[in-house]
Coordinates of C-alpha atoms and ligand atoms in Angstrom, one line a residue:
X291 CA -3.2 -24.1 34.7
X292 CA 0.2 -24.9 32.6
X293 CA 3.1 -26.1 35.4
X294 CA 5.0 -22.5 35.0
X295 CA 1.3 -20.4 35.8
X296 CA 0.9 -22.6 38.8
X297 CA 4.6 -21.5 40.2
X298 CA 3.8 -18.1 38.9
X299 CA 0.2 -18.0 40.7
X300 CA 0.9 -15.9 43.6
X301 CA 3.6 -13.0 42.1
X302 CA 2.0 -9.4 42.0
X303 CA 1.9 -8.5 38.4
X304 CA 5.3 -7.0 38.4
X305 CA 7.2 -9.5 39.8
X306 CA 4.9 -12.0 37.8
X307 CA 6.2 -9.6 34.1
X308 CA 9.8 -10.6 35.2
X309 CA 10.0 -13.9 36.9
X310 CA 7.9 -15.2 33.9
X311 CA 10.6 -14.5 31.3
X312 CA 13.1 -16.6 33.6
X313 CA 11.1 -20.0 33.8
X314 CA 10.0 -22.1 31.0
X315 CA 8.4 -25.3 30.3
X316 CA 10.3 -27.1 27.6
X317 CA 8.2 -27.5 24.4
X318 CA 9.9 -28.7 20.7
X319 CA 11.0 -25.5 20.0
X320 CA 11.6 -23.3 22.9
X321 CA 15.3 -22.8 23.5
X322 CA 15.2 -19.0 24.6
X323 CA 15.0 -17.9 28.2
X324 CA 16.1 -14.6 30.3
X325 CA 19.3 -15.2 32.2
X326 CA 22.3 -12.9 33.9
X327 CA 19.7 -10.0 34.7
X328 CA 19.7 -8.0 37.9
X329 CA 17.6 -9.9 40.5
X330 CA 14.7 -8.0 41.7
X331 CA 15.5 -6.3 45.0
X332 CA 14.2 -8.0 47.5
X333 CA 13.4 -11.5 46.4
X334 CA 15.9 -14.5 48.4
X335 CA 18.0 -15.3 46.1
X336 CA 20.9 -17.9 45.9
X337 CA 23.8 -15.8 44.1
X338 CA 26.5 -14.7 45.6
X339 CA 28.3 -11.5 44.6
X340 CA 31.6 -11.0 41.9
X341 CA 34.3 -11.2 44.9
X342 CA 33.2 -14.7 45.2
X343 CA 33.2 -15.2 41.4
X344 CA 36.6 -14.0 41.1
X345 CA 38.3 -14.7 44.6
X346 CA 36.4 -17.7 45.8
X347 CA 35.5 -19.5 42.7
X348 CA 38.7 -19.1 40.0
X349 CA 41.4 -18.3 41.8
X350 CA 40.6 -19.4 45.3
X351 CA 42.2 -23.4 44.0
X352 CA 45.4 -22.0 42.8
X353 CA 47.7 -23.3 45.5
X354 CA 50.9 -21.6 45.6
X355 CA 49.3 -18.4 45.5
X356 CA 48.6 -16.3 48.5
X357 CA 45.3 -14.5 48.4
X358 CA 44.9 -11.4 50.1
X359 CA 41.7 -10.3 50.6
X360 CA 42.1 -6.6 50.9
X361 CA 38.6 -5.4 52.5
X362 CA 36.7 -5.8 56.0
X363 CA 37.3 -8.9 58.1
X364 CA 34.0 -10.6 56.9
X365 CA 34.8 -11.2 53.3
X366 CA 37.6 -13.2 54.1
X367 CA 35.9 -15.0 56.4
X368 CA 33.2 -15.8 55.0
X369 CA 35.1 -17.1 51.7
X370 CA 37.5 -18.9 53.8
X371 CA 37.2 -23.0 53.2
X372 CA 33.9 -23.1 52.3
X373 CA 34.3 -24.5 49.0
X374 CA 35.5 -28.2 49.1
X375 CA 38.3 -27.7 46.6
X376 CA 41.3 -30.3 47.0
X377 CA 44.9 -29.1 46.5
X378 CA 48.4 -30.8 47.6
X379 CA 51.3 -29.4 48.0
X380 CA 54.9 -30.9 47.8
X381 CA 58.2 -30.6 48.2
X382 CA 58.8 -27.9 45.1
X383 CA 55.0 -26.7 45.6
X384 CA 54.0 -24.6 48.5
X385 CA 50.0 -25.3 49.6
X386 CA 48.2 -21.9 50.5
X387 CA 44.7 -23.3 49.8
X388 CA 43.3 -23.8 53.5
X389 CA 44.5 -20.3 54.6
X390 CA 42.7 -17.4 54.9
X391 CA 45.0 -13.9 54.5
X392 CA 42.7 -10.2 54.9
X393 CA 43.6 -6.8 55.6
X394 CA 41.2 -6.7 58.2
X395 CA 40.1 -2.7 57.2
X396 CA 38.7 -1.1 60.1
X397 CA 36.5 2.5 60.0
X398 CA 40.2 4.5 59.9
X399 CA 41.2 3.0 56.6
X400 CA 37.9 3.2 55.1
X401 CA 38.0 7.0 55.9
X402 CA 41.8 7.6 55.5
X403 CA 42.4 4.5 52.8
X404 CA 43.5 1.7 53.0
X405 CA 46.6 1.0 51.0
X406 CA 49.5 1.4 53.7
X407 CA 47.6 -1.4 55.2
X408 CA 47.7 -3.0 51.9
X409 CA 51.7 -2.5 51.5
X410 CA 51.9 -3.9 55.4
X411 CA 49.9 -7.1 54.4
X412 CA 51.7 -7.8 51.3
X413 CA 55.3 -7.2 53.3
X414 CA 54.0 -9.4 56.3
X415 CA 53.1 -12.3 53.9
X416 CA 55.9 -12.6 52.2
X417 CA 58.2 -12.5 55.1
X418 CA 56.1 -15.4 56.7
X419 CA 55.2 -17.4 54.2
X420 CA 57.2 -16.9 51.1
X421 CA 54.6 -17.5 48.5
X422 CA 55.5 -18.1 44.8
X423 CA 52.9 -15.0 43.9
X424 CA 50.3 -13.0 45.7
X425 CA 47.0 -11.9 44.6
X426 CA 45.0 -8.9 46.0
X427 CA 41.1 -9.4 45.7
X428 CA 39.0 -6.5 46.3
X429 CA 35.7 -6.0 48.2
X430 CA 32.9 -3.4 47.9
X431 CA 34.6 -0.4 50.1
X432 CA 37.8 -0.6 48.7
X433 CA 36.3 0.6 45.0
X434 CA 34.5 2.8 46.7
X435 CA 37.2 4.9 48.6
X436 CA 39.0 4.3 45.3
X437 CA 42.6 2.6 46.6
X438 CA 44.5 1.7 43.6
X439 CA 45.3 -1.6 44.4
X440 CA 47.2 -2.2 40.8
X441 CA 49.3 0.5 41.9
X442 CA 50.5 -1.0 45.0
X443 CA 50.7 -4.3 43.3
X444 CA 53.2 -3.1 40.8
X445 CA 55.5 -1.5 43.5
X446 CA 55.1 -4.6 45.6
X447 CA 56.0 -7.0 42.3
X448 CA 59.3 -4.5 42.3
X449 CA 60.1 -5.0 45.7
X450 CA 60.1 -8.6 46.5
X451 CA 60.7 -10.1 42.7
X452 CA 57.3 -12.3 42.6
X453 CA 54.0 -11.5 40.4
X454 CA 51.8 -9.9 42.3
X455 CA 48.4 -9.3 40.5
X456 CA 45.5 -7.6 41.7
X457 CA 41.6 -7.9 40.6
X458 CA 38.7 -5.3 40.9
X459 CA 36.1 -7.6 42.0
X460 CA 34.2 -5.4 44.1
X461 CA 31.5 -7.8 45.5
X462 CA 29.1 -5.0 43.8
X463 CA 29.8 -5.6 40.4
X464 CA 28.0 -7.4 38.0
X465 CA 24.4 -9.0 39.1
X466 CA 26.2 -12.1 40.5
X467 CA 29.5 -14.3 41.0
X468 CA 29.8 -14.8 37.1
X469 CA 31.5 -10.9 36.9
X470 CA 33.9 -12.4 39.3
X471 CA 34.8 -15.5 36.5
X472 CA 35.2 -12.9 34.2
X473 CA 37.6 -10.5 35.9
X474 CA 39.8 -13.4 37.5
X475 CA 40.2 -14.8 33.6
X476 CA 41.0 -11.7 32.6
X477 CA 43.8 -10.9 35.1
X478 CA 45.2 -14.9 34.2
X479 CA 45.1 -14.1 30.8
X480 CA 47.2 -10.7 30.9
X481 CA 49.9 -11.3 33.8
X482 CA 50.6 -15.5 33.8
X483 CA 49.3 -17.0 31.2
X484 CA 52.0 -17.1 28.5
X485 CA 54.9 -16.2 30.7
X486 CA 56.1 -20.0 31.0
X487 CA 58.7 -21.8 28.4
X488 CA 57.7 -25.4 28.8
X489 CA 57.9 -27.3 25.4
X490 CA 55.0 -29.3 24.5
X491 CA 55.1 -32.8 24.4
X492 CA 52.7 -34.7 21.6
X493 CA 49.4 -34.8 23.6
X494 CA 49.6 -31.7 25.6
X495 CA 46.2 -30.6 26.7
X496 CA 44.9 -28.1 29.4
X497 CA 42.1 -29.1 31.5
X498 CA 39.6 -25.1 31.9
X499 CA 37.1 -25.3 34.6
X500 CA 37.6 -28.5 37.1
X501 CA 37.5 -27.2 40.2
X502 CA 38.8 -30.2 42.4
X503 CA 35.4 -30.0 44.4
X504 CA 35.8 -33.6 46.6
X505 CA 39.2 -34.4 44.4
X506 CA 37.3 -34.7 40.8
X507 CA 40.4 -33.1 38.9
X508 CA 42.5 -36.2 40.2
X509 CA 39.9 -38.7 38.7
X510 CA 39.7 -37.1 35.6
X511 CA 43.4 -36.1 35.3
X512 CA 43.8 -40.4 36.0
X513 CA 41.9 -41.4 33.3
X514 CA 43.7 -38.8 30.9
X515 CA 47.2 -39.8 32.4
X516 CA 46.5 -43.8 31.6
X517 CA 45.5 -43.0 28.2
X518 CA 48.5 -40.7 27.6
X519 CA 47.7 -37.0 27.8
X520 CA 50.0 -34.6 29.1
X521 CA 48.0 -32.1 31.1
X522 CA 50.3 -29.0 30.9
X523 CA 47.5 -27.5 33.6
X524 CA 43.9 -27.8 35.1
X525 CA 42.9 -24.1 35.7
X526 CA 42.1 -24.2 38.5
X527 CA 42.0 -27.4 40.7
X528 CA 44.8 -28.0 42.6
X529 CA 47.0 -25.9 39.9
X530 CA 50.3 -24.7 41.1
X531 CA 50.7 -20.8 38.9
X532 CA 53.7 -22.4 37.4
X533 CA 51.6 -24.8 35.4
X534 CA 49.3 -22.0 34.3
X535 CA 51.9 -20.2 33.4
X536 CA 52.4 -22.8 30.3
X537 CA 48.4 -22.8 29.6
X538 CA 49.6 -21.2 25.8
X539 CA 51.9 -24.3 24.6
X540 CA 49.1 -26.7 24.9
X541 CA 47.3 -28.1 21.8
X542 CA 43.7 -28.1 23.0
X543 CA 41.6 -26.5 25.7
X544 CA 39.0 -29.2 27.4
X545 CA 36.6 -27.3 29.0
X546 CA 34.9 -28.1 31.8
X547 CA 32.7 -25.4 33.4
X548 CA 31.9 -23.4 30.3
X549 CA 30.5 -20.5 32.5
X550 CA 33.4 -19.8 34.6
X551 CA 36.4 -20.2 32.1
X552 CA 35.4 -19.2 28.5
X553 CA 36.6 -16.2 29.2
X554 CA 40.3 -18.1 29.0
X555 CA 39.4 -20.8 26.3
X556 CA 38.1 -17.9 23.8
X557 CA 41.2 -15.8 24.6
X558 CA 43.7 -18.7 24.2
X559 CA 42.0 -19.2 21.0
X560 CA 42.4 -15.0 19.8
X561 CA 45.9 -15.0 21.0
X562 CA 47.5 -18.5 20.2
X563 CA 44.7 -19.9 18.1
X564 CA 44.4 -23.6 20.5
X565 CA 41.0 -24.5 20.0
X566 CA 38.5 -25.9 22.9
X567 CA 36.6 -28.8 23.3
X568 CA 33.7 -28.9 25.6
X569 CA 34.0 -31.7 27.7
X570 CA 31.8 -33.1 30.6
X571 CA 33.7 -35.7 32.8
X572 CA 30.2 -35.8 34.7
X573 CA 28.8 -39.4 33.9
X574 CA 29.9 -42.6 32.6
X575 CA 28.3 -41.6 29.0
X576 CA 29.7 -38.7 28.9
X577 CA 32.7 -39.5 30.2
X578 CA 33.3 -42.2 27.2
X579 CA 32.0 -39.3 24.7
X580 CA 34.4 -36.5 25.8
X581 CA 37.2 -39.4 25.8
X582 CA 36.5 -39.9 22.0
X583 CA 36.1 -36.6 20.7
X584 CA 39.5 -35.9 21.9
X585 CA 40.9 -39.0 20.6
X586 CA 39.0 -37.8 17.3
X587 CA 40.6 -34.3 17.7
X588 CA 44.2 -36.0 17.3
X589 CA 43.4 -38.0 15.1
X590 CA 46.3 -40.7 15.9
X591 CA 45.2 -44.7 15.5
X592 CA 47.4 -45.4 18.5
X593 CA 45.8 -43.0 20.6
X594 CA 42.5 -43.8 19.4
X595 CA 43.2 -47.9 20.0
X596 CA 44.4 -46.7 23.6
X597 CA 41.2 -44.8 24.4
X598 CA 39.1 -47.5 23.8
X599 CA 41.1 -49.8 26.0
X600 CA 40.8 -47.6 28.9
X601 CA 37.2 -46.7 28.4
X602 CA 36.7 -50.7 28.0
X603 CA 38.5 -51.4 31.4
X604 CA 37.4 -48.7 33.2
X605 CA 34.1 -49.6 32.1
X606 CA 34.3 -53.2 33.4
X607 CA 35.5 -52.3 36.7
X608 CA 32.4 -50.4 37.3
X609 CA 30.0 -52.5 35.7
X610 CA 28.8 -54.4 38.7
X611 CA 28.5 -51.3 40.9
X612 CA 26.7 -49.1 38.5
X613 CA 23.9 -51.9 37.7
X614 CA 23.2 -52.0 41.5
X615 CA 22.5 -48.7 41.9
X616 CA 20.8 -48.1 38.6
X617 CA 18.4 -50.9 39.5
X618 CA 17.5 -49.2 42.8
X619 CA 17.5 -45.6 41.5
X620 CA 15.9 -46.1 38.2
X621 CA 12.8 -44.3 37.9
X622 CA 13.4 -41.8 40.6
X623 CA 13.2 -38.0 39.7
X624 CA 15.4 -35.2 40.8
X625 CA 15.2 -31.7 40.7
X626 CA 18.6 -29.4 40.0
X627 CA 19.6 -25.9 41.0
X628 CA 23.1 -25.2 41.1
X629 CA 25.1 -22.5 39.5
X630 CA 26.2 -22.1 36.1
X631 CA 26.9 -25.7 34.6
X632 CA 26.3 -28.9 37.0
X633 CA 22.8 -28.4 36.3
X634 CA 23.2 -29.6 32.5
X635 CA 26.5 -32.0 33.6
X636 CA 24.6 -34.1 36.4
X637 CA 21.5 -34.6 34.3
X638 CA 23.8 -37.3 32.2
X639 CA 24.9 -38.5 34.8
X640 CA 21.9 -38.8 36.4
X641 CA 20.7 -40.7 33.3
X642 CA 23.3 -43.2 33.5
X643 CA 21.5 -44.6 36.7
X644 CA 17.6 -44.0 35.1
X645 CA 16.9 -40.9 37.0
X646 CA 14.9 -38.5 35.2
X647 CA 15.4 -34.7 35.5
X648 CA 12.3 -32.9 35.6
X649 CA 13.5 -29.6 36.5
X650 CA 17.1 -27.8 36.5
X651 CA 17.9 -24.2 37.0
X652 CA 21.0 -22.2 37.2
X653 CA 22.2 -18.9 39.4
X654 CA 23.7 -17.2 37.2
X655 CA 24.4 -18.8 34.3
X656 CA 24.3 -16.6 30.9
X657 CA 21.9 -17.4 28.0
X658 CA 24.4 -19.4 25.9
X659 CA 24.7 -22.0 28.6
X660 CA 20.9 -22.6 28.4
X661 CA 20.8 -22.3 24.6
X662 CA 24.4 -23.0 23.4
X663 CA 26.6 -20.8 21.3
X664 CA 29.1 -21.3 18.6
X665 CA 32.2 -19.7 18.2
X666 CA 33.9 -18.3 14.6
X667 CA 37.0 -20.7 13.7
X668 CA 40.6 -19.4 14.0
X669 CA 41.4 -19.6 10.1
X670 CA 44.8 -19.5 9.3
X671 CA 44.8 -17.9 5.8
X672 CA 47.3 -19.5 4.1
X673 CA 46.4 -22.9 5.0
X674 CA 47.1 -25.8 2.6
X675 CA 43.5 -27.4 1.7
X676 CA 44.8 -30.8 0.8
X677 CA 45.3 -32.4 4.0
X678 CA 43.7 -31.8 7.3
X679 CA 45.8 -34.5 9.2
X680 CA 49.3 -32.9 8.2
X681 CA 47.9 -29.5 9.4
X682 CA 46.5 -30.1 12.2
X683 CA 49.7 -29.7 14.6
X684 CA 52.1 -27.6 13.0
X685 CA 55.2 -26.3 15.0
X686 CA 55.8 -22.6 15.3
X687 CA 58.9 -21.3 17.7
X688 CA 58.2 -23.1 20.7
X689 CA 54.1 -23.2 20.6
X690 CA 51.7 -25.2 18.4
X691 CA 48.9 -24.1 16.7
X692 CA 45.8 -25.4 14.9
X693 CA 46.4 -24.4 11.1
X694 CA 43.1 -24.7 9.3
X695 CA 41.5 -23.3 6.2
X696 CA 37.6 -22.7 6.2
X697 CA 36.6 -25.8 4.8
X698 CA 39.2 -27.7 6.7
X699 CA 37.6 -26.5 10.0
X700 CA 34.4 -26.9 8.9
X701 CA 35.1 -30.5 7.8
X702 CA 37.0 -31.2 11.2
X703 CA 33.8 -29.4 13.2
X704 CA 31.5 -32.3 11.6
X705 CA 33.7 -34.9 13.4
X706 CA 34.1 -32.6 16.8
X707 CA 32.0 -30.5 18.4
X708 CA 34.8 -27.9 18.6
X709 CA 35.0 -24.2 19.8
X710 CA 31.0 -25.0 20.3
X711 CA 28.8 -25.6 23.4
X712 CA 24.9 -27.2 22.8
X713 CA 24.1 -25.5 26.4
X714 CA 21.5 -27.3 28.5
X715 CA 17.8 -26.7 27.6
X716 CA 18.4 -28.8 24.1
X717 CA 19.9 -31.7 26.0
X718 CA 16.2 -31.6 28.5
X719 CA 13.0 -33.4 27.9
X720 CA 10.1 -32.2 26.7
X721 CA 8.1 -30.8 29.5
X722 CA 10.2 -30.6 31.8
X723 CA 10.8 -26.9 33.6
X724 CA 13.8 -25.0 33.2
X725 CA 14.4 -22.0 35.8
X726 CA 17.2 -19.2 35.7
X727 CA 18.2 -17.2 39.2
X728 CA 14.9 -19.6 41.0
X729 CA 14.7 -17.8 44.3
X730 CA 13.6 -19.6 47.7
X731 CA 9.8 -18.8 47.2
X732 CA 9.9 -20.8 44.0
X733 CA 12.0 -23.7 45.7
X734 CA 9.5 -24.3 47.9
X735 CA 6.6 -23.6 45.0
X736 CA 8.7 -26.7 43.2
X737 CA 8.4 -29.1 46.2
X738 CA 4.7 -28.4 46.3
X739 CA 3.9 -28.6 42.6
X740 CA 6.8 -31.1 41.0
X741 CA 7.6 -33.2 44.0
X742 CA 10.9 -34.2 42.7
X743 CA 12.0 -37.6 44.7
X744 CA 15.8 -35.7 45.1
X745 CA 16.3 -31.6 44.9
X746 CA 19.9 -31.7 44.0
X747 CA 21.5 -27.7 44.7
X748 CA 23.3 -26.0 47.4
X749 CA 23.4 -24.9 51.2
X750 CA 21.3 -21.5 51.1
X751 CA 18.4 -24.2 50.3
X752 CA 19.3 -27.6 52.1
X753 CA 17.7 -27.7 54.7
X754 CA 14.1 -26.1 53.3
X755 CA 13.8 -29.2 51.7
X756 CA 15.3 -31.8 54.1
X757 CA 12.8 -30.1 56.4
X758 CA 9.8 -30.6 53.2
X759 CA 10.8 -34.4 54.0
X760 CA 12.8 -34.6 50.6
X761 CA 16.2 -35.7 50.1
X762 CA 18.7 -32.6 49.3
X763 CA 22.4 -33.0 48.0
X764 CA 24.5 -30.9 47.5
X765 CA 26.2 -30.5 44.4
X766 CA 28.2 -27.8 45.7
X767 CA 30.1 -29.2 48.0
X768 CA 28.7 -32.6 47.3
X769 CA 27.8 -32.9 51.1
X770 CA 32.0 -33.2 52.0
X771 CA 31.8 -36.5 49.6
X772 CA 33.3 -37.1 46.2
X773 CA 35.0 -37.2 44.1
X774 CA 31.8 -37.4 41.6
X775 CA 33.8 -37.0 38.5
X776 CA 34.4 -39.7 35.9
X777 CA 34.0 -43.3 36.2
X778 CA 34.8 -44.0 40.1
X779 CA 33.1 -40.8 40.6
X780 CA 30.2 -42.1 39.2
X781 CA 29.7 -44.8 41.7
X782 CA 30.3 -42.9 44.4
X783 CA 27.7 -40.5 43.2
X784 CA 25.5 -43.5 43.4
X785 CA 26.2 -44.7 46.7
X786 CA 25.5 -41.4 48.1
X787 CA 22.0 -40.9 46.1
X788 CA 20.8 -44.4 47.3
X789 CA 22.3 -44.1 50.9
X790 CA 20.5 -40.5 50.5
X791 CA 16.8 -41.8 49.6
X792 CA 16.9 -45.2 51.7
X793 CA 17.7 -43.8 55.1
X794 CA 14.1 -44.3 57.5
X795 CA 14.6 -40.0 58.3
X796 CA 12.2 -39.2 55.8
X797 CA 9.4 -41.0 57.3
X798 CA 10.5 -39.3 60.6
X799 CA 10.1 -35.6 59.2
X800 CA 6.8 -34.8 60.8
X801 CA 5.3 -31.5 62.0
X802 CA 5.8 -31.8 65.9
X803 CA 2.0 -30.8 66.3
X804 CA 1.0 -33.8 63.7
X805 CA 2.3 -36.2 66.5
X806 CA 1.3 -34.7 69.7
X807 CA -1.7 -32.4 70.6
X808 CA -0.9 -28.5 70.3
X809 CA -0.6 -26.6 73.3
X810 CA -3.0 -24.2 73.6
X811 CA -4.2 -21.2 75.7
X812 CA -5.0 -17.3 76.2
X813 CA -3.8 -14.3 77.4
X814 CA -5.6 -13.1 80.1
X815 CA -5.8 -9.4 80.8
X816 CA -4.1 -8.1 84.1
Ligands
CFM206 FE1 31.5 -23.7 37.2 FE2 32.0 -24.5 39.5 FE3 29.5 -24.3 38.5 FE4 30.9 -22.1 39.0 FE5 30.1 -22.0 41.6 FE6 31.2 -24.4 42.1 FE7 28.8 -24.2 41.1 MO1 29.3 -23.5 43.5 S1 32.8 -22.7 38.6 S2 29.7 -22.5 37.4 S3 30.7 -20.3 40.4 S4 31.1 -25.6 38.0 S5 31.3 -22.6 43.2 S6 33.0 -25.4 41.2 S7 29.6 -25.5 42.6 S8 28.1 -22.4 42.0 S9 27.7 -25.1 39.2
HCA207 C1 29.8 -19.3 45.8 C2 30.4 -20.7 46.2 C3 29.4 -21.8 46.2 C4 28.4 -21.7 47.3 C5 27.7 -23.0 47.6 C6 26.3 -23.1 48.1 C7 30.3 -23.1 46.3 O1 28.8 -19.3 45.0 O2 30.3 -18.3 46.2 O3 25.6 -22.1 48.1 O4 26.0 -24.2 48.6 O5 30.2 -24.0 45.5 O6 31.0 -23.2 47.3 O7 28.8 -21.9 44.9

């Protein structure tokens, strides 16, 4: 029996018609898979819903923003902290990111509506904390007694002169978080992106999708500040809205998580035609590649001789570290399940220290992330065809924009993987098993069958395996370490995997009743 009919093996035949479409056992040729379909009702499975997407996720880092969860208490709660993103604050930028602000709707608001206590919670926030913006997430009841929460957002954006934006991200929507991405990118894109009037300096590039999880947007944003970048913005890690305000004068999107933020690279590419480079600071190899393509993407021997300096140094500082660990680790195997792009980004890194993936899985991740998708170019008509160099940054009013004819862009997309994404199952080895929305059955089904050495995912899962005897990180919330990110993230990453695997616990994890004899006895009748 083939590795996916053995997980398979116990389904009924209707669960067995739909799970099967989800996992696959890499062959040559085998690139498709089922993804971003409704899970079946009833099965445990690790998604959470499109408030999180939208509130928790994307807009949840922004820090001088004040959030206001406009629902029951829990929803706030529940979404309060419990994603390790770093932010500071400082004397011109106010830090909102460890609070927690909710409406608090009880039964009378659900049946009389909820917006006065909308208006009062808006009014109460501003007097206290004076926030540079407020945004107004929405949970299930609230689209389904039908407030109008733009409405009250407009008045309230009158009223006390700040943006105030709200989002429809009725935990209901969608079949996961990833509706969430897409309605928070959406609001971005149409009230604050575009709305600032900074100038752009030579290297101006956003950062789309670092998420500061254990402070990896300041190790990237380090090795892009030593080399020279300007980063007008990281949406959203640690951004301040100012920052994001500016997203449009950049002259390239790097994108990070390519589920959660396309949405934004592929409308700063409609409206101001910047194009975006998929990046992955995840991993010392990849971390040098992603370095180079955007070196390539300017195209400026200065830059270029600069970038190689800093990978060489960075490079050297780690060198000593990173052959410890990869002599310990090599060899090992790990299993990944995380959301909708580590599981492709840790495998390199992963690689770096000779630990082979042999299965990875996503929550909600959409097909193009497994199988990769291409975007059309922006053409610019009237480009000139003789000379890609001179075209490449050409000045218009206060913005820059990529000029390019067809050939020119297909010229420069041999050099650059531009406005493109591979997605993960190309990147994975031949027989190795790729699983989409892999619910807590099948976790276990994976122990049994793969016996991966480390089960990388999150905390709806942890301890099922710690308690199968197997090592579990998180890659969540990287169990309140990090930063992963880059090249001292990279080390760190190994101490933690090595600490992980060589602590005595695992031989300690024993059934109670394999150590001592089992109590035993009747029940007598009375
Ligand atoms: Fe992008 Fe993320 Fe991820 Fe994601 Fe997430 Fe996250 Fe994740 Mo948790 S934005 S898709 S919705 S990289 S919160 S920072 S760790 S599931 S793999
Ligand atoms: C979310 C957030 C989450 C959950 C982590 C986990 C995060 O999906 O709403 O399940 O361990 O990274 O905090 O993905």
């Amino acid at each position: 029996m083939s590795k996916v009919d053995r997980i398979l093996d116990k389904y009924s035949a209707r669960v067995y018609k739909n799970r099967k479409l989800h996992i696959i056992e890499k062959t040559e040729d085998n690139h498709e898979i089922s993804a971003n379909t409704r899970t079946i009702p009833g099965i445990m499975t690790n998604r959470g819903c499109c408030y999180a997407g939208c509130k928790g996720v994307v807009l949840g880092p922004i820090k001088d923003v004040a959030i206001i969860t406009h629902g029951p208490i829990g929803c706030g709660f529940y979404s309060w902290g419990t994603r390790r993103n770093k932010a500071r604050g400082d004397k011109h930028t106010k830090n909102f990111v460890e609070y927690c602000f909710s409406t608090d709707m009880q039964e009378p608001d659900i049946v009389f509506g909820g917006e006065k206590k909308l208006k009062q919670a808006i009014k109460e926030v501003v007097e206290i904390f004076d926030p540079d913006a407020i945004m107004i997430c929405a949970t299930c009841p609230v689209g389904l007694i039908g407030d109008d929460i733009h409405a009250v957002a407009a008045e309230a954006e009158k009223l006390y002169n700040r943006k105030v934006v709200a989002f429809s991200c009725e935990g209901y929507k969608g079949v996961s978080q990833s509706g969430g991405h897409h309605i928070a990118n959406n609001g971005l894109m149409r009230h604050i992106i575009g709305t600032g009037d900074r100038v752009p300096t030579k290297y101006s590039i956003n950062i789309l999708g670092e998420y500061n999880i254990g402070g990896d947007a300041w190790e990237v944003e380090r090795i892009l500040k030593r080399i020279g970048y300007d980063i007008v913005v990281n949406i959203p890690g640690d951004s301040s809205i100012h920052e994001i305000e500016n997203a449009h004068i950049a002259h390239l999107n790097l994108v990070q998580c390519h589920r959660s933020i396309n949405y934004v690279a592929d409308m700063l590419k409609d409206k101001y035609g910047t194009s975006w480079l998929k990046v992955n600071f995840i991993g010392v190899s990849s971390t040098v590649k992603s370095l180079r393509d955007i070196a390539r993407y300017f195209n400026d021997p200065e830059l270029t001789a600069r970038t190689e300096e800093v990978i060489a140094e960075e490079l050297a500082a780690i060198h000593d570290e990173m052959e410890y660990y990869k002599s310990k680790l090599k060899g090992k195997t790990a299993a990944l399940f995380v959301g909708g792009s580590r599981s492709h980004h840790y495998q390199k890194l992963l690689k770096d220290f000779g630990v082979e993936t042999i299965m990875a899985g996503y929550e909600f991740a959409h097909r193009d992330d497994y199988e990769g998708r291409e975007v059309l170019p922006f053409i610019k008509e009237d480009a000139d065809s003789k000379n890609i160099e001179s075209l490449r940054i050409e000045k218009d009013e206060r913005r820059y924009r990529l000029y390019l004819s067809e050939e020119q862009y297909e010229k420069l997309r041999k050099e650059i993987p531009l406005d493109y994404y591979e997605g993960m199952i190309k990147d994975m080895e031949k027989g190795t098993i790729i699983i989409d929305d892999m619910n807590h059955f099948e976790t276990e089904e994976i122990i049994r069958i793969l016996k991966p050495d480390i089960f990388f995912s999150g905390i709806k899962d942890k301890y099922v395996i710690q308690k199968a005897g197997i090592l579990s990180r998180q890659l969540h919330s990287y169990d309140y370490s990090g930063p992963y990110a880059g090249f001292n993230g990279a080390v760190n990453f190994g101490r933690d995997v090595l600490m992980g695997l060589t602590t005595p616990a695992w031989g300690l994890v024993k059934a109670p009743w394999k150590n001592s004899p089992m109590i035993e006895g009747h029940l007598q009748e009375v």
